[in-house]
């Protein structure tokens, strides 16, 4: 797969917005139409419910060729199979409890080792140029999906706060509010959820902040209104519903590592050669492919080795898992 | 087969029917293999606990009829355990034997689950009058291993869960309760006599 950094894409390659919109509409219409034909009138409610179309669409999303050879997992699968313990513990629970999370108003506090700390309003974050990237998403539980995210590169965003030379890591924190996040009423994890990246990982062009999915705002179960996406790492690194970003000197103690450090590391790079005590990581199941033939071999760094392997040169990935 | 047995037989097949319908309608969610694995496993455990509930039920109510159903419930538990194992071997481990043995040896939750299955197999294989006669008193001792199978089954579930232990803990509490009710010295009811059908 060829992934070009966004900056190298010639303007001639970028699909005109109007055409892009039309294309999306055509795809949507075709999907809704075939749904109707197949299932009759009762299919209408189904089509509306199961596809995108529930949430506000994000305007002016720029198309990119990140993952254009990948076939995105169906919206209904991406939004109904989630690990987001803040909204409930089963895979379906986050979707069922999604309404309790209010993604507006929302602010994100940026602090720590930087020249320009700030408190940002979500509306302002949405003013950053938004682009679509289709990424593979691999969970440590050995399942995977392909997700068309909308958002912006993390690195460019972070540079704006002018991190100092002392900033070696960046730590992200999820909202803590048991009223909005009923899962936090039980102390199953050490709330609030925290994750971190090394500075060079955060600055890597593939690291992404997502504000949307399938051209629309993120559903709560997928981490509304703002989440991290680190496609070469296991899903638990991609922290959801971020309220705080902090530049630090020390390696942040990410949540899963704090509760089971022998099972979940800081790096959490997808690696078929390093098994988890419960899941062999050699193969994974791609969601939405039915009962048979849904498994495939896991690739080092989830298939992004060409881009990111350099970050870990000379490191023992068995020790630094 | 009397009406009671027939009813319980049909009830025990309902989860299977439900799963079958789900497969037919392709409506088992984004990860149907995981769903089927979990559902068959949990039904094996539920039916095993139900089987273990029958003796305390008789002890405290004197009601004997459910005792006739115990073998069937136990065999249904084994049936769902077989489906559970089969789905795992076939759809999850893709019949790659080396990987499967690796799992059984290296991953404790799979090890204990597999041992529970072996126990249930031995119990199922001796769930017939012939074995009962041949084994005599040893049959009862052998079949007390159902307790171990249930305990290992719950441990299997407990270890599989990543962080939220609520559900496996509920099964654990039910199991411990059923074991507690077997302690000697608790007040008991005299067994009720079976009412015989009048054949005219």
XYZ file of N, CA, C and O in Angstrom, chain B:
800
model
N -41.135 -41.199 26.863
C -40.735 -39.955 27.518
C -41.981 -39.251 28.047
O -42.943 -39.046 27.305
N -41.953 -38.902 29.329
C -43.147 -38.242 29.860
C -43.166 -36.755 29.533
O -42.201 -36.200 28.989
N -44.256 -36.113 29.896
C -44.468 -34.716 29.502
C -43.397 -33.804 30.089
O -42.922 -32.880 29.422
N -43.011 -34.074 31.323
C -41.978 -33.260 31.966
C -40.685 -33.295 31.176
O -40.072 -32.271 30.899
N -40.291 -34.506 30.867
C -39.023 -34.666 30.149
C -39.092 -34.005 28.779
O -38.134 -33.358 28.348
N -40.209 -34.171 28.129
C -40.363 -33.595 26.796
C -40.246 -32.070 26.868
O -39.548 -31.435 26.064
N -40.899 -31.512 27.893
C -40.887 -30.065 28.039
C -39.448 -29.560 28.268
O -39.012 -28.608 27.620
N -38.746 -30.204 29.165
C -37.385 -29.766 29.468
C -36.480 -29.962 28.250
O -35.621 -29.139 27.947
N -36.721 -31.063 27.526
C -35.952 -31.324 26.304
C -36.110 -30.160 25.328
O -35.133 -29.627 24.796
N -37.349 -29.752 25.133
C -37.608 -28.650 24.192
C -36.997 -27.358 24.710
O -36.355 -26.604 23.965
N -37.166 -27.110 26.020
C -36.585 -25.888 26.600
C -35.075 -25.841 26.393
O -34.511 -24.800 26.067
N -34.438 -26.980 26.582
C -32.975 -27.021 26.442
C -32.540 -26.790 25.001
O -31.393 -26.409 24.753
N -33.432 -27.042 24.063
C -33.068 -26.827 22.657
C -33.305 -25.384 22.204
O -32.846 -24.984 21.142
N -34.032 -24.623 23.045
C -34.355 -23.253 22.628
C -33.120 -22.389 22.327
O -33.079 -21.717 21.291
N -32.100 -22.398 23.205
C -30.922 -21.574 22.868
C -30.318 -21.970 21.524
O -29.922 -21.104 20.731
N -30.290 -23.259 21.259
C -29.741 -23.729 19.988
C -30.570 -23.191 18.824
O -30.025 -22.701 17.821
N -31.892 -23.261 18.982
C -32.782 -22.771 17.938
C -32.567 -21.285 17.692
O -32.508 -20.820 16.556
N -32.410 -20.559 18.793
C -32.209 -19.113 18.714
C -30.915 -18.790 17.969
O -30.883 -17.934 17.085
N -29.865 -19.518 18.315
C -28.578 -19.293 17.640
C -28.668 -19.687 16.164
O -28.130 -19.001 15.296
N -29.356 -20.802 15.909
C -29.527 -21.267 14.531
C -30.242 -20.219 13.696
O -29.850 -19.923 12.562
N -31.279 -19.632 14.282
C -32.033 -18.590 13.585
C -31.126 -17.393 13.294
O -31.157 -16.818 12.207
N -30.327 -17.052 14.282
C -29.390 -15.940 14.112
C -28.414 -16.193 12.979
O -28.117 -15.291 12.195
N -27.928 -17.424 12.874
C -27.005 -17.770 11.788
C -27.736 -17.648 10.454
O -27.239 -17.052 9.504
N -28.950 -18.191 10.418
C -29.741 -18.179 9.189
C -30.006 -16.741 8.723
O -29.894 -16.426 7.545
N -30.327 -15.880 9.683
C -30.655 -14.496 9.315
C -29.419 -13.602 9.281
O -29.549 -12.399 9.084
N -28.265 -14.176 9.504
C -27.006 -13.432 9.555
C -27.138 -12.216 10.458
O -26.794 -11.091 10.086
N -27.659 -12.453 11.630
C -27.964 -11.355 12.531
C -27.296 -11.562 13.888
O -27.905 -11.381 14.923
N -26.037 -11.988 13.867
C -25.352 -12.251 15.127
C -24.331 -11.173 15.458
O -23.426 -11.379 16.252
N -24.474 -10.015 14.824
C -23.570 -8.907 15.141
C -22.288 -8.957 14.337
O -22.102 -9.830 13.488
N -21.398 -7.999 14.608
C -20.169 -7.875 13.824
C -19.219 -9.064 13.991
O -18.418 -9.333 13.111
N -19.308 -9.757 15.122
C -18.378 -10.855 15.378
C -19.144 -12.127 15.732
O -19.183 -12.539 16.897
N -19.770 -12.736 14.728
C -20.644 -13.882 15.012
C -19.917 -15.063 15.657
O -20.509 -15.774 16.463
N -18.642 -15.241 15.335
C -17.918 -16.383 15.906
C -17.778 -16.209 17.421
O -18.035 -17.125 18.200
N -17.402 -15.009 17.821
C -17.285 -14.729 19.249
C -18.645 -14.893 19.934
O -18.748 -15.493 21.004
N -19.685 -14.389 19.291
C -21.025 -14.474 19.866
C -21.431 -15.923 20.087
O -21.890 -16.316 21.154
N -21.244 -16.755 19.060
C -21.610 -18.171 19.174
C -20.771 -18.869 20.240
O -21.279 -19.682 21.012
N -19.483 -18.547 20.287
C -18.608 -19.171 21.284
C -19.090 -18.813 22.688
O -19.251 -19.682 23.553
N -19.345 -17.527 22.903
C -19.767 -17.100 24.238
C -21.120 -17.695 24.618
O -21.308 -18.176 25.731
N -22.063 -17.670 23.682
C -23.405 -18.156 24.001
C -23.410 -19.647 24.319
O -24.041 -20.085 25.282
N -22.706 -20.442 23.514
C -22.709 -21.889 23.784
C -21.985 -22.179 25.096
O -22.421 -23.036 25.876
N -20.928 -21.436 25.381
C -20.199 -21.638 26.633
C -21.059 -21.299 27.835
O -21.114 -22.043 28.809
N -21.754 -20.183 27.733
C -22.537 -19.742 28.886
C -23.719 -20.695 29.106
O -24.100 -20.968 30.249
N -24.275 -21.232 28.034
C -25.382 -22.186 28.215
C -24.893 -23.502 28.804
O -25.589 -24.127 29.602
N -23.703 -23.925 28.441
C -23.135 -25.129 29.060
C -23.018 -24.914 30.569
O -23.385 -25.785 31.370
N -22.560 -23.730 30.949
C -22.376 -23.429 32.371
C -23.717 -23.312 33.089
O -23.907 -23.863 34.181
N -24.658 -22.615 32.480
C -25.981 -22.459 33.094
C -26.637 -23.813 33.328
O -27.194 -24.084 34.390
N -26.570 -24.678 32.306
C -27.225 -25.986 32.438
C -26.501 -26.859 33.457
O -27.134 -27.645 34.159
N -25.199 -26.682 33.564
C -24.460 -27.452 34.562
C -24.864 -27.007 35.968
O -25.091 -27.842 36.857
N -25.004 -25.708 36.156
C -25.430 -25.208 37.472
C -26.861 -25.639 37.773
O -27.193 -25.973 38.916
N -27.680 -25.649 36.746
C -29.065 -26.124 36.929
C -29.059 -27.596 37.357
O -29.813 -28.005 38.245
N -28.195 -28.373 36.736
C -28.060 -29.779 37.095
C -27.676 -29.913 38.570
O -28.213 -30.750 39.296
N -26.771 -29.043 38.987
C -26.294 -29.101 40.370
C -27.310 -28.528 41.354
O -27.152 -28.675 42.566
N -28.333 -27.869 40.838
C -29.347 -27.288 41.731
C -30.396 -28.315 42.123
O -31.187 -28.097 43.036
N -30.395 -29.436 41.431
C -31.501 -30.380 41.628
C -31.429 -31.094 42.973
O -32.444 -31.221 43.663
N -30.244 -31.492 43.373
C -30.127 -32.161 44.672
C -30.550 -31.245 45.825
O -31.377 -31.652 46.654
N -30.030 -29.993 45.898
C -30.529 -29.113 46.971
C -32.040 -28.889 46.894
O -32.704 -28.825 47.921
N -32.556 -28.821 45.690
C -34.003 -28.620 45.522
C -34.772 -29.762 46.180
O -35.737 -29.553 46.914
N -34.314 -30.975 45.936
C -34.980 -32.128 46.531
C -34.816 -32.119 48.050
O -35.750 -32.372 48.791
N -33.600 -31.765 48.465
C -33.324 -31.768 49.904
C -34.231 -30.842 50.676
O -34.689 -31.155 51.760
N -34.478 -29.665 50.094
C -35.198 -28.659 50.891
C -36.688 -28.607 50.604
O -37.426 -27.995 51.353
N -37.105 -29.227 49.518
C -38.549 -29.214 49.249
C -39.144 -30.611 49.341
O -40.350 -30.754 49.469
N -38.315 -31.599 49.268
C -38.822 -32.956 49.253
C -39.378 -33.359 47.888
O -39.823 -34.483 47.672
N -39.289 -32.411 46.961
C -39.850 -32.643 45.619
C -38.881 -33.502 44.813
O -37.723 -33.122 44.633
N -39.345 -34.611 44.334
C -38.397 -35.533 43.703
C -38.416 -35.548 42.185
O -37.530 -36.095 41.553
N -39.491 -34.988 41.634
C -39.633 -35.146 40.189
C -38.440 -34.603 39.399
O -37.976 -35.251 38.451
N -37.917 -33.431 39.778
C -36.793 -32.901 38.980
C -35.601 -33.860 38.917
O -34.800 -33.776 37.985
N -35.497 -34.756 39.891
C -34.355 -35.670 39.875
C -34.332 -36.495 38.593
O -33.265 -36.801 38.041
N -35.512 -36.783 38.079
C -35.600 -37.541 36.821
C -35.003 -36.758 35.645
O -34.706 -37.325 34.607
N -34.943 -35.448 35.834
C -34.506 -34.612 34.714
C -33.010 -34.318 34.756
O -32.455 -33.748 33.837
N -32.395 -34.746 35.845
C -31.021 -34.327 36.072
C -30.068 -34.819 34.976
O -29.225 -34.085 34.484
N -30.247 -36.084 34.612
C -29.354 -36.638 33.591
C -29.474 -35.851 32.279
O -28.474 -35.529 31.637
N -30.723 -35.542 31.930
C -30.915 -34.834 30.660
C -30.265 -33.448 30.708
O -29.613 -33.020 29.753
N -30.442 -32.763 31.834
C -29.837 -31.431 31.960
C -28.313 -31.528 31.862
O -27.670 -30.728 31.174
N -27.767 -32.519 32.538
C -26.317 -32.695 32.499
C -25.844 -32.978 31.083
O -24.830 -32.435 30.629
N -26.597 -33.816 30.378
C -26.192 -34.143 29.005
C -26.330 -32.941 28.075
O -25.529 -32.762 27.165
N -27.332 -32.118 28.332
C -27.464 -30.899 27.526
C -26.318 -29.935 27.804
O -25.838 -29.244 26.901
N -25.898 -29.883 29.062
C -24.738 -29.050 29.384
C -23.540 -29.520 28.560
O -22.820 -28.721 27.952
N -23.356 -30.838 28.520
C -22.258 -31.409 27.732
C -22.439 -31.100 26.243
O -21.481 -30.776 25.540
N -23.677 -31.160 25.791
C -23.972 -30.865 24.393
C -23.529 -29.435 24.026
O -22.841 -29.216 23.028
N -23.890 -28.469 24.868
C -23.481 -27.090 24.590
C -21.970 -26.912 24.749
O -21.355 -26.128 24.041
N -21.383 -27.667 25.690
C -19.923 -27.604 25.838
C -19.250 -28.133 24.567
O -18.230 -27.596 24.118
N -19.829 -29.187 23.981
C -19.290 -29.726 22.712
C -19.371 -28.684 21.607
O -18.410 -28.480 20.858
N -20.529 -28.025 21.510
C -20.679 -26.990 20.482
C -19.659 -25.866 20.702
O -19.043 -25.366 19.764
N -19.508 -25.507 21.963
C -18.570 -24.446 22.358
C -17.157 -24.800 21.876
O -16.488 -24.008 21.210
N -16.741 -26.022 22.184
C -15.402 -26.470 21.802
C -15.274 -26.558 20.276
O -14.278 -26.124 19.694
N -16.320 -27.100 19.665
C -16.295 -27.274 18.214
C -16.176 -25.925 17.502
O -15.365 -25.764 16.587
N -16.965 -24.957 17.935
C -16.930 -23.629 17.309
C -15.551 -23.006 17.500
O -14.981 -22.413 16.584
N -15.002 -23.187 18.685
C -13.675 -22.624 18.957
C -12.610 -23.270 18.076
O -11.818 -22.593 17.437
N -12.646 -24.632 18.035
C -11.636 -25.344 17.244
C -11.740 -25.017 15.764
O -10.748 -24.800 15.076
N -12.980 -24.958 15.293
C -13.202 -24.866 13.863
C -13.174 -23.417 13.384
O -12.367 -23.041 12.537
N -14.029 -22.590 13.977
C -14.171 -21.230 13.456
C -13.149 -20.262 14.036
O -12.783 -19.287 13.401
N -12.707 -20.528 15.256
C -11.749 -19.591 15.836
C -10.314 -20.030 15.605
O -9.499 -19.287 15.094
N -10.001 -21.274 15.989
C -8.620 -21.763 15.804
C -8.410 -22.341 14.408
O -7.339 -22.823 14.085
N -9.446 -22.368 13.618
C -9.385 -22.801 12.205
C -8.745 -24.178 12.035
O -8.061 -24.430 11.056
N -8.963 -25.053 13.034
C -8.464 -26.429 12.987
C -6.949 -26.506 12.784
O -6.441 -27.478 12.232
N -6.262 -25.448 13.217
C -4.793 -25.507 13.158
C -4.333 -26.145 14.462
O -4.319 -25.497 15.515
N -3.994 -27.437 14.379
C -3.787 -28.211 15.604
C -2.655 -27.676 16.462
O -2.771 -27.595 17.678
N -1.546 -27.277 15.814
C -0.404 -26.813 16.608
C -0.809 -25.596 17.453
O -0.514 -25.531 18.647
N -1.513 -24.670 16.820
C -1.950 -23.469 17.525
C -2.899 -23.802 18.658
O -2.848 -23.206 19.728
N -3.756 -24.805 18.427
C -4.719 -25.183 19.455
C -4.026 -25.771 20.673
O -4.347 -25.428 21.804
N -3.052 -26.657 20.428
C -2.358 -27.252 21.567
C -1.557 -26.199 22.320
O -1.491 -26.213 23.540
N -0.981 -25.283 21.550
C -0.298 -24.147 22.171
C -1.227 -23.433 23.144
O -0.866 -23.116 24.269
N -2.441 -23.175 22.660
C -3.421 -22.471 23.475
C -3.761 -23.255 24.736
O -3.824 -22.708 25.828
N -3.998 -24.569 24.554
C -4.399 -25.396 25.689
C -3.287 -25.424 26.734
O -3.540 -25.393 27.939
N -2.044 -25.453 26.278
C -0.929 -25.545 27.218
C -0.537 -24.197 27.818
O -0.183 -24.110 28.980
N -0.601 -23.143 26.987
C -0.028 -21.868 27.423
C -1.023 -20.922 28.074
O -0.639 -20.062 28.848
N -2.269 -21.013 27.686
C -3.211 -20.024 28.188
C -4.085 -20.654 29.266
O -4.932 -21.486 28.986
N -3.851 -20.251 30.524
C -4.509 -20.924 31.645
C -6.033 -21.002 31.493
O -6.631 -22.009 31.843
N -6.647 -19.959 30.954
C -8.106 -20.016 30.884
C -8.569 -21.109 29.920
O -9.600 -21.739 30.141
N -7.764 -21.341 28.898
C -8.120 -22.415 27.967
C -7.795 -23.774 28.596
O -8.565 -24.730 28.457
N -6.701 -23.849 29.320
C -6.339 -25.104 29.987
C -7.473 -25.569 30.908
O -7.924 -26.712 30.817
N -7.942 -24.685 31.772
C -8.979 -25.113 32.717
C -10.305 -25.408 31.993
O -11.020 -26.334 32.361
N -10.591 -24.652 30.970
C -11.797 -24.924 30.189
C -11.725 -26.300 29.555
O -12.704 -27.052 29.536
N -10.556 -26.617 29.055
C -10.376 -27.910 28.395
C -10.497 -29.055 29.410
O -11.128 -30.077 29.117
N -9.938 -28.856 30.603
C -10.064 -29.892 31.632
C -11.542 -30.084 32.008
O -12.021 -31.209 32.141
N -12.250 -28.973 32.147
C -13.683 -29.062 32.456
C -14.399 -29.876 31.386
O -15.256 -30.717 31.682
N -14.005 -29.644 30.127
C -14.635 -30.391 29.039
C -14.321 -31.884 29.141
O -15.201 -32.732 28.954
N -13.078 -32.213 29.466
C -12.707 -33.630 29.591
C -13.528 -34.302 30.705
O -14.004 -35.431 30.548
N -13.704 -33.579 31.803
C -14.509 -34.135 32.905
C -15.945 -34.384 32.438
O -16.495 -35.473 32.615
N -16.520 -33.381 31.800
C -17.895 -33.535 31.320
C -17.999 -34.708 30.351
O -18.999 -35.439 30.349
N -16.977 -34.900 29.531
C -17.002 -36.027 28.582
C -17.068 -37.351 29.330
O -17.843 -38.250 28.962
N -16.246 -37.457 30.385
C -16.234 -38.710 31.152
C -17.595 -38.932 31.813
O -18.116 -40.055 31.841
N -18.184 -37.854 32.311
C -19.491 -37.983 32.965
C -20.570 -38.347 31.948
O -21.422 -39.194 32.202
N -20.492 -37.708 30.789
C -21.499 -37.988 29.757
C -21.374 -39.440 29.288
O -22.371 -40.143 29.096
N -20.139 -39.905 29.148
C -19.917 -41.262 28.655
C -20.438 -42.307 29.645
O -20.761 -43.430 29.250
N -20.534 -41.945 30.909
C -21.009 -42.911 31.904
C -22.429 -42.594 32.375
O -22.864 -43.074 33.407
N -23.124 -41.759 31.589
C -24.499 -41.416 31.963
C -25.491 -42.405 31.373
O -26.390 -42.020 30.632
N -25.294 -43.673 31.686
C -26.246 -44.674 31.206
C -26.353 -45.775 32.262
O -25.465 -45.932 33.103
N -27.445 -46.502 32.200
C -27.720 -47.490 33.255
C -26.625 -48.549 33.302
O -26.246 -49.018 34.376
N -26.107 -48.876 32.130
C -25.070 -49.900 32.081
C -23.861 -49.476 32.918
O -23.377 -50.225 33.767
N -23.399 -48.243 32.691
C -22.244 -47.740 33.457
C -22.573 -47.653 34.935
O -21.722 -47.920 35.783
N -23.787 -47.236 35.239
C -24.170 -47.119 36.647
C -24.060 -48.466 37.343
O -23.553 -48.573 38.465
N -24.546 -49.505 36.648
C -24.480 -50.846 37.238
C -23.041 -51.318 37.358
O -22.627 -51.837 38.392
N -22.280 -51.106 36.282
C -20.901 -51.578 36.283
C -20.062 -50.871 37.351
O -19.254 -51.478 38.031
N -20.259 -49.575 37.482
C -19.414 -48.803 38.390
C -19.897 -48.866 39.841
O -19.123 -48.627 40.767
N -21.172 -49.156 40.036
C -21.702 -49.274 41.389
C -21.475 -48.023 42.202
O -21.843 -46.927 41.779
N -20.849 -48.191 43.364
C -20.650 -47.051 44.249
C -19.683 -46.022 43.653
O -19.743 -44.840 43.947
N -18.760 -46.527 42.833
C -17.782 -45.617 42.232
C -18.454 -44.618 41.275
O -17.929 -43.548 41.007
N -19.606 -44.987 40.754
C -20.301 -44.089 39.815
C -20.593 -42.749 40.489
O -20.361 -41.686 39.932
N -21.094 -42.839 41.723
C -21.448 -41.622 42.444
C -20.207 -40.754 42.676
O -20.237 -39.546 42.503
N -19.131 -41.434 43.063
C -17.890 -40.688 43.304
C -17.421 -39.997 42.010
O -17.033 -38.849 42.015
N -17.470 -40.762 40.931
C -17.068 -40.195 39.637
C -17.914 -38.959 39.301
O -17.393 -37.922 38.894
N -19.211 -39.093 39.504
C -20.087 -38.007 39.066
C -20.052 -36.790 39.982
O -20.593 -35.729 39.627
N -19.405 -36.944 41.146
C -19.173 -35.741 41.959
C -18.187 -34.802 41.264
O -18.085 -33.637 41.618
N -17.474 -35.309 40.250
C -16.562 -34.449 39.501
C -17.312 -33.350 38.752
O -16.705 -32.408 38.241
N -18.627 -33.466 38.697
C -19.412 -32.374 38.099
C -19.143 -31.068 38.845
O -19.135 -29.993 38.240
N -18.902 -31.165 40.156
C -18.582 -29.949 40.928
C -17.301 -29.318 40.396
O -17.208 -28.106 40.219
N -16.300 -30.173 40.174
C -15.018 -29.676 39.680
C -15.200 -29.050 38.295
O -14.638 -27.988 37.995
N -16.018 -29.713 37.458
C -16.241 -29.185 36.107
C -16.857 -27.791 36.190
O -16.439 -26.870 35.472
N -17.830 -27.628 37.087
C -18.474 -26.321 37.218
C -17.471 -25.285 37.721
O -17.401 -24.164 37.198
N -16.689 -25.664 38.727
C -15.708 -24.720 39.282
C -14.703 -24.296 38.205
O -14.396 -23.107 38.051
N -14.222 -25.267 37.430
C -13.251 -24.944 36.375
C -13.903 -24.120 35.268
O -13.273 -23.239 34.690
N -15.156 -24.435 34.991
C -15.884 -23.671 33.976
C -15.976 -22.199 34.371
O -15.790 -21.300 33.545
N -16.253 -21.964 35.651
C -16.374 -20.583 36.124
C -15.002 -19.902 36.132
O -14.872 -18.738 35.741
N -13.981 -20.653 36.512
C -12.621 -20.104 36.487
C -12.224 -19.728 35.049
O -11.622 -18.674 34.795
N -12.586 -20.590 34.124
C -12.371 -20.367 32.689
C -12.988 -19.020 32.277
O -12.356 -18.200 31.619
N -14.190 -18.776 32.708
C -14.933 -17.554 32.400
C -14.261 -16.351 33.074
O -14.025 -15.307 32.460
N -13.900 -16.532 34.325
C -13.292 -15.468 35.114
C -11.975 -15.000 34.497
O -11.703 -13.805 34.393
N -11.173 -15.935 34.053
C -9.861 -15.610 33.495
C -9.948 -15.013 32.105
O -9.045 -14.339 31.648
N -11.030 -15.296 31.452
C -11.205 -14.843 30.075
C -11.552 -13.362 30.047
O -11.191 -12.631 29.133
N -12.260 -12.922 31.102
C -12.720 -11.545 31.146
C -11.542 -10.617 31.412
O -10.655 -10.933 32.189
N -11.550 -9.464 30.728
C -10.418 -8.558 30.810
C -10.422 -7.750 32.101
O -9.412 -7.646 32.768
N -11.544 -7.177 32.444
C -11.542 -6.323 33.640
C -12.846 -6.390 34.429
O -12.851 -6.333 35.642
N -13.959 -6.516 33.739
C -15.245 -6.472 34.416
C -15.637 -7.876 34.870
O -16.105 -8.693 34.092
N -15.455 -8.139 36.158
C -15.652 -9.505 36.654
C -17.079 -9.762 37.128
O -17.363 -10.834 37.658
N -17.979 -8.801 36.959
C -19.321 -8.924 37.526
C -20.027 -10.217 37.119
O -20.485 -10.982 37.961
N -20.098 -10.471 35.813
C -20.868 -11.635 35.357
C -20.285 -12.962 35.839
O -21.011 -13.765 36.428
N -18.988 -13.213 35.623
C -18.465 -14.477 36.155
C -18.621 -14.586 37.667
O -18.838 -15.687 38.183
N -18.559 -13.454 38.380
C -18.723 -13.508 39.828
C -20.139 -13.956 40.206
O -20.326 -14.641 41.211
N -21.122 -13.558 39.414
C -22.501 -13.993 39.696
C -22.573 -15.527 39.603
O -23.136 -16.192 40.477
N -21.959 -16.079 38.569
C -21.963 -17.545 38.431
C -21.222 -18.194 39.588
O -21.613 -19.234 40.101
N -20.138 -17.555 39.994
C -19.352 -18.074 41.117
C -20.204 -18.119 42.388
O -20.200 -19.115 43.128
N -20.951 -17.040 42.642
C -21.781 -16.985 43.847
C -22.857 -18.076 43.803
O -23.085 -18.780 44.792
N -23.485 -18.237 42.638
C -24.513 -19.277 42.506
C -23.892 -20.645 42.780
O -24.452 -21.477 43.513
N -22.720 -20.877 42.226
C -22.044 -22.160 42.419
C -21.737 -22.398 43.905
O -22.017 -23.464 44.449
N -21.182 -21.371 44.548
C -20.825 -21.529 45.968
C -22.073 -21.766 46.814
O -22.063 -22.568 47.750
N -23.153 -21.109 46.451
C -24.427 -21.311 47.144
C -24.885 -22.765 47.006
O -25.253 -23.427 47.977
N -24.807 -23.259 45.776
C -25.242 -24.643 45.535
C -24.348 -25.635 46.278
O -24.815 -26.682 46.741
N -23.078 -25.296 46.405
C -22.177 -26.172 47.157
C -22.508 -26.090 48.649
O -22.555 -27.098 49.343
N -22.766 -24.866 49.117
C -23.088 -24.660 50.524
C -24.329 -25.432 50.945
O -24.400 -25.973 52.050
N -25.283 -25.490 50.026
C -26.536 -26.182 50.337
C -26.339 -27.696 50.426
O -27.251 -28.419 50.798
N -25.172 -28.159 50.090
C -24.897 -29.591 50.186
C -24.260 -29.955 51.525
O -24.046 -31.128 51.801
N -23.912 -28.947 52.304
C -23.247 -29.232 53.575
C -24.159 -30.079 54.462
O -25.376 -29.875 54.493
N -23.567 -31.015 55.177
C -24.389 -31.829 56.062
C -24.901 -30.987 57.226
O -24.337 -29.944 57.559
N -25.989 -31.441 57.816
C -26.503 -30.777 59.007
C -27.573 -29.743 58.734
O -28.173 -29.224 59.666
N -27.817 -29.411 57.453
C -28.873 -28.449 57.154
C -30.231 -29.156 57.254
O -30.334 -30.349 56.975
N -31.257 -28.408 57.675
C -32.574 -29.058 57.799
C -33.070 -29.561 56.443
O -32.885 -28.894 55.427
N -33.660 -30.727 56.445
C -34.123 -31.331 55.187
C -35.592 -31.676 55.262
O -36.136 -31.879 56.329
N -36.199 -31.793 54.109
C -37.570 -32.289 54.023
C -37.531 -33.745 53.597
O -36.688 -34.138 52.819
N -38.475 -34.477 54.098
C -38.593 -35.882 53.669
C -39.011 -35.929 52.203
O -39.854 -35.145 51.782
N -38.428 -36.819 51.443
C -38.831 -36.905 50.034
C -40.315 -37.242 49.908
O -40.809 -38.103 50.635
N -40.972 -36.526 49.012
C -42.378 -36.828 48.738
C -42.445 -38.116 47.923
O -41.583 -38.359 47.093
N -43.487 -38.904 48.155
C -43.615 -40.091 47.311
C -44.073 -39.689 45.915
O -44.731 -38.673 45.743
N -43.673 -40.450 44.923
C -44.185 -40.205 43.570
C -45.641 -40.604 43.536
O -46.020 -41.645 44.055
N -46.445 -39.761 42.916
C -47.828 -40.185 42.719
C -47.898 -41.028 41.465
O -47.408 -40.619 40.418
N -48.417 -42.206 41.603
C -48.471 -43.067 40.439
C -49.701 -42.742 39.612
O -50.749 -42.416 40.143
N -49.506 -42.845 38.328
C -50.650 -42.637 37.443
C -51.593 -43.816 37.571
O -51.136 -44.958 37.655
N -52.869 -43.547 37.608
C -53.838 -44.638 37.677
C -54.122 -45.091 36.260
O -54.525 -44.309 35.406
N -53.819 -46.342 36.016
C -54.062 -46.858 34.672
C -55.367 -47.637 34.709
O -55.501 -48.592 35.465
N -56.283 -47.169 33.944
C -57.568 -47.861 34.003
C -57.652 -48.914 32.914
O -56.963 -48.824 31.914
